PDB file of C-alpha atoms in Angstrom:
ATOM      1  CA  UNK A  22      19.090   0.975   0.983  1.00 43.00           C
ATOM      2  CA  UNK A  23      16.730   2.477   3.273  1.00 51.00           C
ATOM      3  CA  UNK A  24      17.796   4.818   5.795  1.00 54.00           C
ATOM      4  CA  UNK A  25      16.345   7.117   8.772  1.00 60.00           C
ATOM      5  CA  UNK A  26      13.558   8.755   6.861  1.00 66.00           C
ATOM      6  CA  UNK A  27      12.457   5.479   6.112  1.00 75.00           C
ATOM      7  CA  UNK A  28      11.565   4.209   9.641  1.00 84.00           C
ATOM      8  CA  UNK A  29      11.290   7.388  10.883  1.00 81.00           C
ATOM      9  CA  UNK A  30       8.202   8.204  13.824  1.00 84.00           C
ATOM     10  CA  UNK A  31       7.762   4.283  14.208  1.00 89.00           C
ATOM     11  CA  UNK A  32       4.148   3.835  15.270  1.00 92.00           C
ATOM     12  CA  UNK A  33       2.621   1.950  18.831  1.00 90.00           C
ATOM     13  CA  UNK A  34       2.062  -1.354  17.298  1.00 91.00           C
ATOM     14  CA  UNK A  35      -1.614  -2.756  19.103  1.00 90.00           C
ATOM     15  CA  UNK A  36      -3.048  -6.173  17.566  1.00 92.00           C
ATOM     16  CA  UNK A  37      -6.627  -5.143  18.899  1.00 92.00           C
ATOM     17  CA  UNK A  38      -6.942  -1.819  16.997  1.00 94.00           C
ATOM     18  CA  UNK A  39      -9.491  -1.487  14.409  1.00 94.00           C
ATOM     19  CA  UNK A  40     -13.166  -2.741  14.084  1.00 96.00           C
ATOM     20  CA  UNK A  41     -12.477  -5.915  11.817  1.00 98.00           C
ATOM     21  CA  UNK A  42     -10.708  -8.779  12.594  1.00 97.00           C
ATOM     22  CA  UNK A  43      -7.944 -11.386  12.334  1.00 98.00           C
ATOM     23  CA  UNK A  44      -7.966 -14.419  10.315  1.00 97.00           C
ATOM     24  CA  UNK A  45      -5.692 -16.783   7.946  1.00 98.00           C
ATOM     25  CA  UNK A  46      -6.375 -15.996   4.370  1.00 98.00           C
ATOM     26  CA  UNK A  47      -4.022 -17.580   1.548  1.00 98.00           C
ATOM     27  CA  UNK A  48      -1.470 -18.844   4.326  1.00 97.00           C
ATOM     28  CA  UNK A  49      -0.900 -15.652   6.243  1.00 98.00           C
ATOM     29  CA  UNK A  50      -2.465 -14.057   9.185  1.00 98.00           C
ATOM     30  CA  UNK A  51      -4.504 -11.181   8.074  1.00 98.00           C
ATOM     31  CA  UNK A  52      -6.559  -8.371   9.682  1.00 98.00           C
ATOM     32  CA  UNK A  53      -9.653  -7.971   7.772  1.00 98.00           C
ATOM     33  CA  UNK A  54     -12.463  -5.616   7.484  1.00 98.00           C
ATOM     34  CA  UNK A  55     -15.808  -5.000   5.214  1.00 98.00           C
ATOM     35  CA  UNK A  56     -19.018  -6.152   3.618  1.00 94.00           C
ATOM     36  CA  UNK A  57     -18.604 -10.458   3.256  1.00 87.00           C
ATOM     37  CA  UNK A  58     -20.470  -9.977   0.143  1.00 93.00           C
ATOM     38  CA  UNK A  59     -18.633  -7.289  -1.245  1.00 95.00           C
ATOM     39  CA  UNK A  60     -17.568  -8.397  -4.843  1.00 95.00           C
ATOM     40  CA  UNK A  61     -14.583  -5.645  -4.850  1.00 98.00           C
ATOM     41  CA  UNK A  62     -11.361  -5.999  -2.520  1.00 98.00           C
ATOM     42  CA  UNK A  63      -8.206  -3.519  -1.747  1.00 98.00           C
ATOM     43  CA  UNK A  64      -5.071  -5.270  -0.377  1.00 98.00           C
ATOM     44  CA  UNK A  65      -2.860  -2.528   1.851  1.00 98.00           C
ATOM     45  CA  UNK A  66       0.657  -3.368   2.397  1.00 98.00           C
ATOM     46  CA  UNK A  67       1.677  -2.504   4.992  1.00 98.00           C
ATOM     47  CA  UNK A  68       5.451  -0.474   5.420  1.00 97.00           C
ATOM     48  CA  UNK A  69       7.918  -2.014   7.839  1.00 97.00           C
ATOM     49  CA  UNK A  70       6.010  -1.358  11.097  1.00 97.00           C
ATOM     50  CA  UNK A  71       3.742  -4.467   9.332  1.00 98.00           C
ATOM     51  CA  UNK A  72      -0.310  -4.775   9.691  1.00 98.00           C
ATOM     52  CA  UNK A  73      -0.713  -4.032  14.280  1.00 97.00           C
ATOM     53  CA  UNK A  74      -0.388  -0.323  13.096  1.00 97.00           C
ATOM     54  CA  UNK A  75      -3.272   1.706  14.416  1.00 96.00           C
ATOM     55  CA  UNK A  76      -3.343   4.238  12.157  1.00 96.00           C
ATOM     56  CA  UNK A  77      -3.260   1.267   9.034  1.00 98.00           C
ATOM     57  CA  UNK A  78      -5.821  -0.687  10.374  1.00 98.00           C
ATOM     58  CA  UNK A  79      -7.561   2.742  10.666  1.00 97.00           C
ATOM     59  CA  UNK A  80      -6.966   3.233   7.072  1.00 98.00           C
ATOM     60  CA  UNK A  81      -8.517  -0.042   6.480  1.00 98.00           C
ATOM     61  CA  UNK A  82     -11.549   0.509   8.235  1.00 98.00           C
ATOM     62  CA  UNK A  83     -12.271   3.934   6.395  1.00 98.00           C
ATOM     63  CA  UNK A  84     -11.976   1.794   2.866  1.00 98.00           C
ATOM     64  CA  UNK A  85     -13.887  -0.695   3.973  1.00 98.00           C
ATOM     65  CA  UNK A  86     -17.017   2.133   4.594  1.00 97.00           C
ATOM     66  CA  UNK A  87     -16.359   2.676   1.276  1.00 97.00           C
ATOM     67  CA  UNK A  88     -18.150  -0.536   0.265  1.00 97.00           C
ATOM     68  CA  UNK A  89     -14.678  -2.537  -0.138  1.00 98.00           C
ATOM     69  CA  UNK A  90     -13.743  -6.066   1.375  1.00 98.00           C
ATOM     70  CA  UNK A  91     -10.022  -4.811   2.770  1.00 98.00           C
ATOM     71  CA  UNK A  92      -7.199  -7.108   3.236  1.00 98.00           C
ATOM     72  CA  UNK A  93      -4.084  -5.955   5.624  1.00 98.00           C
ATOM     73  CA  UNK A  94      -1.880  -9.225   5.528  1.00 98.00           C
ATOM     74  CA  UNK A  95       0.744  -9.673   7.622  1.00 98.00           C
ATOM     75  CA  UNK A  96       4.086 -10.188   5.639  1.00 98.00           C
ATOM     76  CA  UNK A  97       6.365 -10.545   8.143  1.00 98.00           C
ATOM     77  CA  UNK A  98       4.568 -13.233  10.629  1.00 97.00           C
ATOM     78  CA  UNK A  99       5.446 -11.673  13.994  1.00 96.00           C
ATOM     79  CA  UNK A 100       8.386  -9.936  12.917  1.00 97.00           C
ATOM     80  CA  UNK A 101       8.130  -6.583  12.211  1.00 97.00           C
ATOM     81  CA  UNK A 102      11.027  -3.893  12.299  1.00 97.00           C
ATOM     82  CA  UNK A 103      11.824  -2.648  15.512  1.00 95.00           C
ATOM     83  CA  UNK A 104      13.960   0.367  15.605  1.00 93.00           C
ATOM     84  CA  UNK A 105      15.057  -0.351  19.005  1.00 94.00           C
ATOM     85  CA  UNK A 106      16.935  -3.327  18.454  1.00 94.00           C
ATOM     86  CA  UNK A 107      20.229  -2.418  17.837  1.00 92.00           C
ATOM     87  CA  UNK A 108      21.497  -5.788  16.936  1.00 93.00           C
ATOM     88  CA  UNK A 109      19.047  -5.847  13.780  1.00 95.00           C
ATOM     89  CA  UNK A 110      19.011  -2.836  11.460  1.00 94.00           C
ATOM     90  CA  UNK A 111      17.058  -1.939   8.992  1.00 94.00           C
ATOM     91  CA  UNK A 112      19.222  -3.124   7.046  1.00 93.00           C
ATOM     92  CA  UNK A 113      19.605  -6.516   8.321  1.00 96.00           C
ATOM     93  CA  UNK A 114      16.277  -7.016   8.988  1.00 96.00           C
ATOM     94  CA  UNK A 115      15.077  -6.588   5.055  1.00 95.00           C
ATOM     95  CA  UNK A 116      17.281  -9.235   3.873  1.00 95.00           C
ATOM     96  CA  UNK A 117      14.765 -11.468   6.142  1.00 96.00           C
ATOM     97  CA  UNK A 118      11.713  -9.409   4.446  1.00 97.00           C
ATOM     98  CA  UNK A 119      12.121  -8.972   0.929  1.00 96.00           C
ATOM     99  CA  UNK A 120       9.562  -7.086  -1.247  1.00 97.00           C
ATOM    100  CA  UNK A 121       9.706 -10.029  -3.674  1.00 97.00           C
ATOM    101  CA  UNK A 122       9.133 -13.079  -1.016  1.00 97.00           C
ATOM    102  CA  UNK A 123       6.444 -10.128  -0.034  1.00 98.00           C
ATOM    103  CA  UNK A 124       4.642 -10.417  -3.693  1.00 98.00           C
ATOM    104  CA  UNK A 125       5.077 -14.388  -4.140  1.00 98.00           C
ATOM    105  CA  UNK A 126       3.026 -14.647  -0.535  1.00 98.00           C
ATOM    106  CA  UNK A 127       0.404 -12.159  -2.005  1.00 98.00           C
ATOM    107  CA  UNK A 128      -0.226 -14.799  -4.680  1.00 98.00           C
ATOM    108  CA  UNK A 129      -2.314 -17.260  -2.808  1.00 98.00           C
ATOM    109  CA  UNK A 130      -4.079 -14.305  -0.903  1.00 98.00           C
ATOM    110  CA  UNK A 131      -5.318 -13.341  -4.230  1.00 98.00           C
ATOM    111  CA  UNK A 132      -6.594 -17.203  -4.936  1.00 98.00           C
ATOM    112  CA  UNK A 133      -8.389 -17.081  -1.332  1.00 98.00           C
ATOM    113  CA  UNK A 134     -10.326 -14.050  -2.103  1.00 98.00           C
ATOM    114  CA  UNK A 135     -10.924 -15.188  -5.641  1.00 97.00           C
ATOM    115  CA  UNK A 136     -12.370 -17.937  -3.529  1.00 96.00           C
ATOM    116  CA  UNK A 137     -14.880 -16.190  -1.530  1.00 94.00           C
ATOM    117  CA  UNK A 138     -16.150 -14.603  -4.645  1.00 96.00           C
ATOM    118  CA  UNK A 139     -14.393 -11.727  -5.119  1.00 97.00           C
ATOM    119  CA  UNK A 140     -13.948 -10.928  -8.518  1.00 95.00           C
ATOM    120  CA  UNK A 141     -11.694  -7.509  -8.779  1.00 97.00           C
ATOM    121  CA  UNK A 142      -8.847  -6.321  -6.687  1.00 98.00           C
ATOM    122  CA  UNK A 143      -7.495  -2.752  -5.657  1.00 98.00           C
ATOM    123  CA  UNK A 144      -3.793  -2.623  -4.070  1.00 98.00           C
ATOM    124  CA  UNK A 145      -2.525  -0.216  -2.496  1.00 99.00           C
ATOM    125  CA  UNK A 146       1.354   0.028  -0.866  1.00 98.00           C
ATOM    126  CA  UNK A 147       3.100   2.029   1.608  1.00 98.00           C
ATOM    127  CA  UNK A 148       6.882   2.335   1.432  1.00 97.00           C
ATOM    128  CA  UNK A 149       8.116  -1.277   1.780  1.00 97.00           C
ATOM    129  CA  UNK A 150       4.299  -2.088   0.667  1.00 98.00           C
ATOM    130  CA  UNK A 151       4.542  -0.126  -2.620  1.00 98.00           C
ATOM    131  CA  UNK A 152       7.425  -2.471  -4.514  1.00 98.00           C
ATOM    132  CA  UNK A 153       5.224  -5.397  -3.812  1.00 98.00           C
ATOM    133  CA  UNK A 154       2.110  -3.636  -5.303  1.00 98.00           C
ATOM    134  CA  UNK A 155       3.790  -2.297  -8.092  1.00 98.00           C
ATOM    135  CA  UNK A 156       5.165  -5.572  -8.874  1.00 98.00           C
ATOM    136  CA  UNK A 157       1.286  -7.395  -8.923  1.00 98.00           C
ATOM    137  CA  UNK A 158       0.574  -4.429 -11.154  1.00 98.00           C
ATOM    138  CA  UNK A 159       3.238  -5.848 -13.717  1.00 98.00           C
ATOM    139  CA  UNK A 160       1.711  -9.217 -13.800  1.00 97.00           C
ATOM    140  CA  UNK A 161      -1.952  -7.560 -13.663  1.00 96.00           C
ATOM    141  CA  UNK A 162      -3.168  -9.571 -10.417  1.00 97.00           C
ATOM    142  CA  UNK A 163      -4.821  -6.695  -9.713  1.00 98.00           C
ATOM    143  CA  UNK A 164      -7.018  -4.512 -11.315  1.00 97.00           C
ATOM    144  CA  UNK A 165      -5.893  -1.015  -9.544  1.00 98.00           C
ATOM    145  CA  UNK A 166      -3.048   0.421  -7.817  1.00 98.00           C
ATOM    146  CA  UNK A 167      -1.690   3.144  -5.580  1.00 98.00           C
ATOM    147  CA  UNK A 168       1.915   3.730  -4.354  1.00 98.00           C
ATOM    148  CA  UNK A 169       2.288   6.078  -1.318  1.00 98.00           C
ATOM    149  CA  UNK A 170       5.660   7.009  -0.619  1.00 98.00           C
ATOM    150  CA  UNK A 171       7.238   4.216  -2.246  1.00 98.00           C
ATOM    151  CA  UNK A 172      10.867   2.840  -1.367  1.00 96.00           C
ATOM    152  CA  UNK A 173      12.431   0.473  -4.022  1.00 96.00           C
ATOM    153  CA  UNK A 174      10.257   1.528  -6.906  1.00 98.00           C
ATOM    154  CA  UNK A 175      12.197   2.255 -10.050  1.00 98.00           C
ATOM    155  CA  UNK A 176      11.500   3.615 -13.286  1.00 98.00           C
ATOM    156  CA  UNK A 177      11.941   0.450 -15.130  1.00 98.00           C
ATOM    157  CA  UNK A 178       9.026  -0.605 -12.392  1.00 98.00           C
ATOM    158  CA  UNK A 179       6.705   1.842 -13.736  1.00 98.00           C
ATOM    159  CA  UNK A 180       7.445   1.142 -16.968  1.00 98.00           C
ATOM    160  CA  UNK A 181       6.060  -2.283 -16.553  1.00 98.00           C
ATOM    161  CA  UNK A 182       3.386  -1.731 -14.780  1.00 98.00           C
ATOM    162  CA  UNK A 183      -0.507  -2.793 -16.901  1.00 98.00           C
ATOM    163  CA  UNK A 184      -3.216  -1.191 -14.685  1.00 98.00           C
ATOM    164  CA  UNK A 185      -4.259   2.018 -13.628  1.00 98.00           C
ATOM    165  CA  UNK A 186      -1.261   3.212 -11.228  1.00 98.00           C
ATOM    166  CA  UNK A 187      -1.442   6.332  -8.626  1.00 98.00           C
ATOM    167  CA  UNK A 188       1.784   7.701  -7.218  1.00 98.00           C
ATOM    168  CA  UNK A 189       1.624   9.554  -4.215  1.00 98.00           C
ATOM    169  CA  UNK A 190       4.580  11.253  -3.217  1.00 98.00           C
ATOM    170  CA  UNK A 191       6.490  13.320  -0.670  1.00 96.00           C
ATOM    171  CA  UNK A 192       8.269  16.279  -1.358  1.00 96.00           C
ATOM    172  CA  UNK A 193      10.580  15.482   1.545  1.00 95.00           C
ATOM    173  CA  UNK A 194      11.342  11.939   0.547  1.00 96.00           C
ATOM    174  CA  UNK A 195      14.594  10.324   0.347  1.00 94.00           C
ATOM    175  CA  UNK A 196      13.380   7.317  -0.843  1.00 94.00           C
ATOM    176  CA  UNK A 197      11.058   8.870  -4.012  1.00 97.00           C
ATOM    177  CA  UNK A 198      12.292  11.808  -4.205  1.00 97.00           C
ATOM    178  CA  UNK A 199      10.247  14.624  -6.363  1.00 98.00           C
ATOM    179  CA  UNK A 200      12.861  13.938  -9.252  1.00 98.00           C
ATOM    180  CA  UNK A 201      11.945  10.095  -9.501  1.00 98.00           C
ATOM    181  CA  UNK A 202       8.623  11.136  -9.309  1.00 98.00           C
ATOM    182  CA  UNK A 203       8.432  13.226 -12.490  1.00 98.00           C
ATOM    183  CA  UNK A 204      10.558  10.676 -13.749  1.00 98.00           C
ATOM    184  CA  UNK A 205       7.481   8.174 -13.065  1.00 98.00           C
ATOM    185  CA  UNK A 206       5.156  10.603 -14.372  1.00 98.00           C
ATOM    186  CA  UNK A 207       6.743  11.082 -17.738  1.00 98.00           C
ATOM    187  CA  UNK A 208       7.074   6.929 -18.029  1.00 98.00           C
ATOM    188  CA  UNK A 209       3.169   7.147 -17.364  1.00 98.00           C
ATOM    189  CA  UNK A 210       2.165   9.955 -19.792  1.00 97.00           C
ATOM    190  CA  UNK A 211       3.957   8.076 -22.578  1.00 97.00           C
ATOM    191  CA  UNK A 212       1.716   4.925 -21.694  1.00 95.00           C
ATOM    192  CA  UNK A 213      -1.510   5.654 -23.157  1.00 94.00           C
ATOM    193  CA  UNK A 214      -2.639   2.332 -22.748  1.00 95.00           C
ATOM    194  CA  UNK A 215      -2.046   3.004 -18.841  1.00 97.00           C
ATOM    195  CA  UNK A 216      -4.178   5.045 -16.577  1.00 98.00           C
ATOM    196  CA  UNK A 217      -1.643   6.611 -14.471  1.00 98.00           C
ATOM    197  CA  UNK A 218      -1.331   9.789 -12.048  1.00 98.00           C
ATOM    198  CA  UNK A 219       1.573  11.128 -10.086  1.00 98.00           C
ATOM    199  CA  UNK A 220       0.827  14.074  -7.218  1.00 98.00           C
ATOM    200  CA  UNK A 221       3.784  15.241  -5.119  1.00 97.00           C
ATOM    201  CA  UNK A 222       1.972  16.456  -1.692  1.00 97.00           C
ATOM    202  CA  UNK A 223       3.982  19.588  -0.199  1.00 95.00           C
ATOM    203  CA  UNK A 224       5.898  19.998   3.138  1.00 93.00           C
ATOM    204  CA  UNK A 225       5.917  16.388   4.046  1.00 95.00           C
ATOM    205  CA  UNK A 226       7.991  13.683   4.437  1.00 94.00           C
ATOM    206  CA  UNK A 227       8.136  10.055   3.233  1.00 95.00           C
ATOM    207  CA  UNK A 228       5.737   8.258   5.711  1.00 95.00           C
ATOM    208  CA  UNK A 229       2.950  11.185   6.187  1.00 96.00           C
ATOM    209  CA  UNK A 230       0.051   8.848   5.230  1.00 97.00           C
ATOM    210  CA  UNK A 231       1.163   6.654   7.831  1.00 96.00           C
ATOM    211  CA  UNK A 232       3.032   7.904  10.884  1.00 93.00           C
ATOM    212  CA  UNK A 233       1.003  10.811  11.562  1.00 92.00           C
ATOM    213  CA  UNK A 234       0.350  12.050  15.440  1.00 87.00           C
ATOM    214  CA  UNK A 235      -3.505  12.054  15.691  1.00 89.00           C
ATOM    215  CA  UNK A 236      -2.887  15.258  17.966  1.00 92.00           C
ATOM    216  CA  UNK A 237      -1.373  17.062  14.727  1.00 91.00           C
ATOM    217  CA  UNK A 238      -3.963  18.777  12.751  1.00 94.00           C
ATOM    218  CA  UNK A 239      -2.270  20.150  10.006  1.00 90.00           C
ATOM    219  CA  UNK A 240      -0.512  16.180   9.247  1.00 90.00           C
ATOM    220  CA  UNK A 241      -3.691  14.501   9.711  1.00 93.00           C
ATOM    221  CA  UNK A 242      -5.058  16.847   6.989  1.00 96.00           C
ATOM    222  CA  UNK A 243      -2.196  15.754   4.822  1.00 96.00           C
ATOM    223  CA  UNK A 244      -3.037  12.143   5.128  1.00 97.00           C
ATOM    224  CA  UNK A 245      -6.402  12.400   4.966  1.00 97.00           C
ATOM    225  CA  UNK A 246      -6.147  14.029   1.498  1.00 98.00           C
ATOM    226  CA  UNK A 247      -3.971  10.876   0.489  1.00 98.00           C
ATOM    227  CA  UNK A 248      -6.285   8.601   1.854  1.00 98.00           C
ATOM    228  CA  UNK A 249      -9.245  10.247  -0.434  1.00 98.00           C
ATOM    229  CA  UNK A 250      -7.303  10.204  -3.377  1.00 98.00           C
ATOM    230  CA  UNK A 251      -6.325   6.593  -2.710  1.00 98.00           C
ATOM    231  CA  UNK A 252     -10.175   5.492  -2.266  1.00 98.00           C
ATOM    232  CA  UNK A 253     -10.901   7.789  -5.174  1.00 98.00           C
ATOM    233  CA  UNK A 254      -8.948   5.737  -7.412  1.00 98.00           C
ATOM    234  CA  UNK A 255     -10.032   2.292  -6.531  1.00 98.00           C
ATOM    235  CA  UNK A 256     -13.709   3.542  -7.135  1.00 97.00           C
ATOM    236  CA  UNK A 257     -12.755   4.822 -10.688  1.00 97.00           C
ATOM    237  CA  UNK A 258     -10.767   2.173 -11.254  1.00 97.00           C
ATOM    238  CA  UNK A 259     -11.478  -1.297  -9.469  1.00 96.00           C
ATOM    239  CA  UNK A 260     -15.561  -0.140  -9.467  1.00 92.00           C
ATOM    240  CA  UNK A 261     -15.412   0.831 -12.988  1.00 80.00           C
ATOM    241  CA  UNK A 262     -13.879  -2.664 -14.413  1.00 55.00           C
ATOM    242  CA  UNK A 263     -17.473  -3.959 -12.559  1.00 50.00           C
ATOM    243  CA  UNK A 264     -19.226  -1.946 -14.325  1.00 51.00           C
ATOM    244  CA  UNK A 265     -18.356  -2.727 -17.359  1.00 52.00           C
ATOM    245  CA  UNK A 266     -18.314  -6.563 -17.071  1.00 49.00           C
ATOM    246  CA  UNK A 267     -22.432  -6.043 -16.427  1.00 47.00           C
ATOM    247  CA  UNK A 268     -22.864  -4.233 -19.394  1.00 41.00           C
TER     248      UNK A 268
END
């Protein structure tokens, strides 16, 4: 079950951050962001803290100036974890907000922005985020996938998994520790069929890409390098499947 690490350096929720802009997509509240004719979409889930985080919506800005139409749906309709309420621990609070009632409500997202034309999808999951995008990747609703610090992700996940998959991991990380990770690795170098890559980032914890202080150099570094990598995938990966459907 998750513990500390896993809601550690909880972020200043604010629903006006970011350039883009609310809206209902596929039955959910979602902030969005991007070129309306854009052909090419990422979906980021969100961790706990849920889709007010500045430094997501951030994130989703930065893809979107990448040429993407980015999704940031929010999963848990108001409710978010909040660490200060005593009464509902992580713990308790999950059993409301389960990865898998996280993936089914990701299904109709994916039939609105077939909708507007969009004809390949990128996904890309951040602790909670990353069981729900590595379970689309089983059922290949989505062409591309990255898992950053994952919580909940197993081995028999990865094993399962039919599109191009990026693992980004801690090496402080109770969640994914570096063990599981070379675990993951291994299940993905014995999938030729599957494009997969595993890259354990050093001296950080599980979280980095997201909880960052702005004020701290050295950690926004550290995400920023994840965040690259991420976008660096979904153009090999969700731009290349484009590509080849012209030729």
């Amino acid at each position: 079950m998750s513990g500390p690490q896993c809601c550690a350096n909880p972020p200043t929720l604010s629903p006006g951050s970011g350039s883009g802009h609310v809206e209902q997509l596929g039955g959910l509240k979602a902030y969005v962001v991007g070129s309306q004719d854009s052909k090419l979409a990422i979906l980021l889930v969100s961790d706990v803290y849920g889709y007010e985080a500045p430094n997501l919506r951030k994130l989703a800005d930065k893809v979107a100036a990448a040429g993407y139409y980015v999704v940031v749906p929010d999963y848990f309709k108001g409710d978010p974890y909040a660490p200060e309420n005593a009464e509902r621990p992580i713990g308790v609070w999950i059993k409301d907000h389960g990865a898998d009632k996280g993936f089914e409500e990701t299904k109709p997202i994916i039939q609105a922005l077939k909708s507007k034309g969009i004809s390949k999808i990128g996904a890309a999951g951040f602790c909670w985020g990353a069981k729900v995008v590595v379970e689309l990747a089983k059922c290949e609703l989505i062409q591309a996938a990255v898992l950053l610090h994952p919580s909940f992700v197993t081995v028999d996940d990865i094993k399962g998994v039919k599109v191009p998959i990026a693992v980004l991991g801690a090496e402080i990380d109770q969640m994914s520790p570096p063990a599981l990770l070379k675990q993951f690795e291994e299940v993905l170098a014995a999938k030729s069929e599957v494009d997969g890559f595993v890259k354990i980032f050093p001296k950080v914890s599980h979280g980095w890409t997201m909880r960052y202080k702005v004020e701290d150099e050295a950690a926004v570094k550290c995400a920023e390098e994840a965040h690259l990598d991420m976008i660096q995938w979904f153009v090999k990966f969700v731009n290349r499947v484009i590509k080849e459907a012209k030729m």
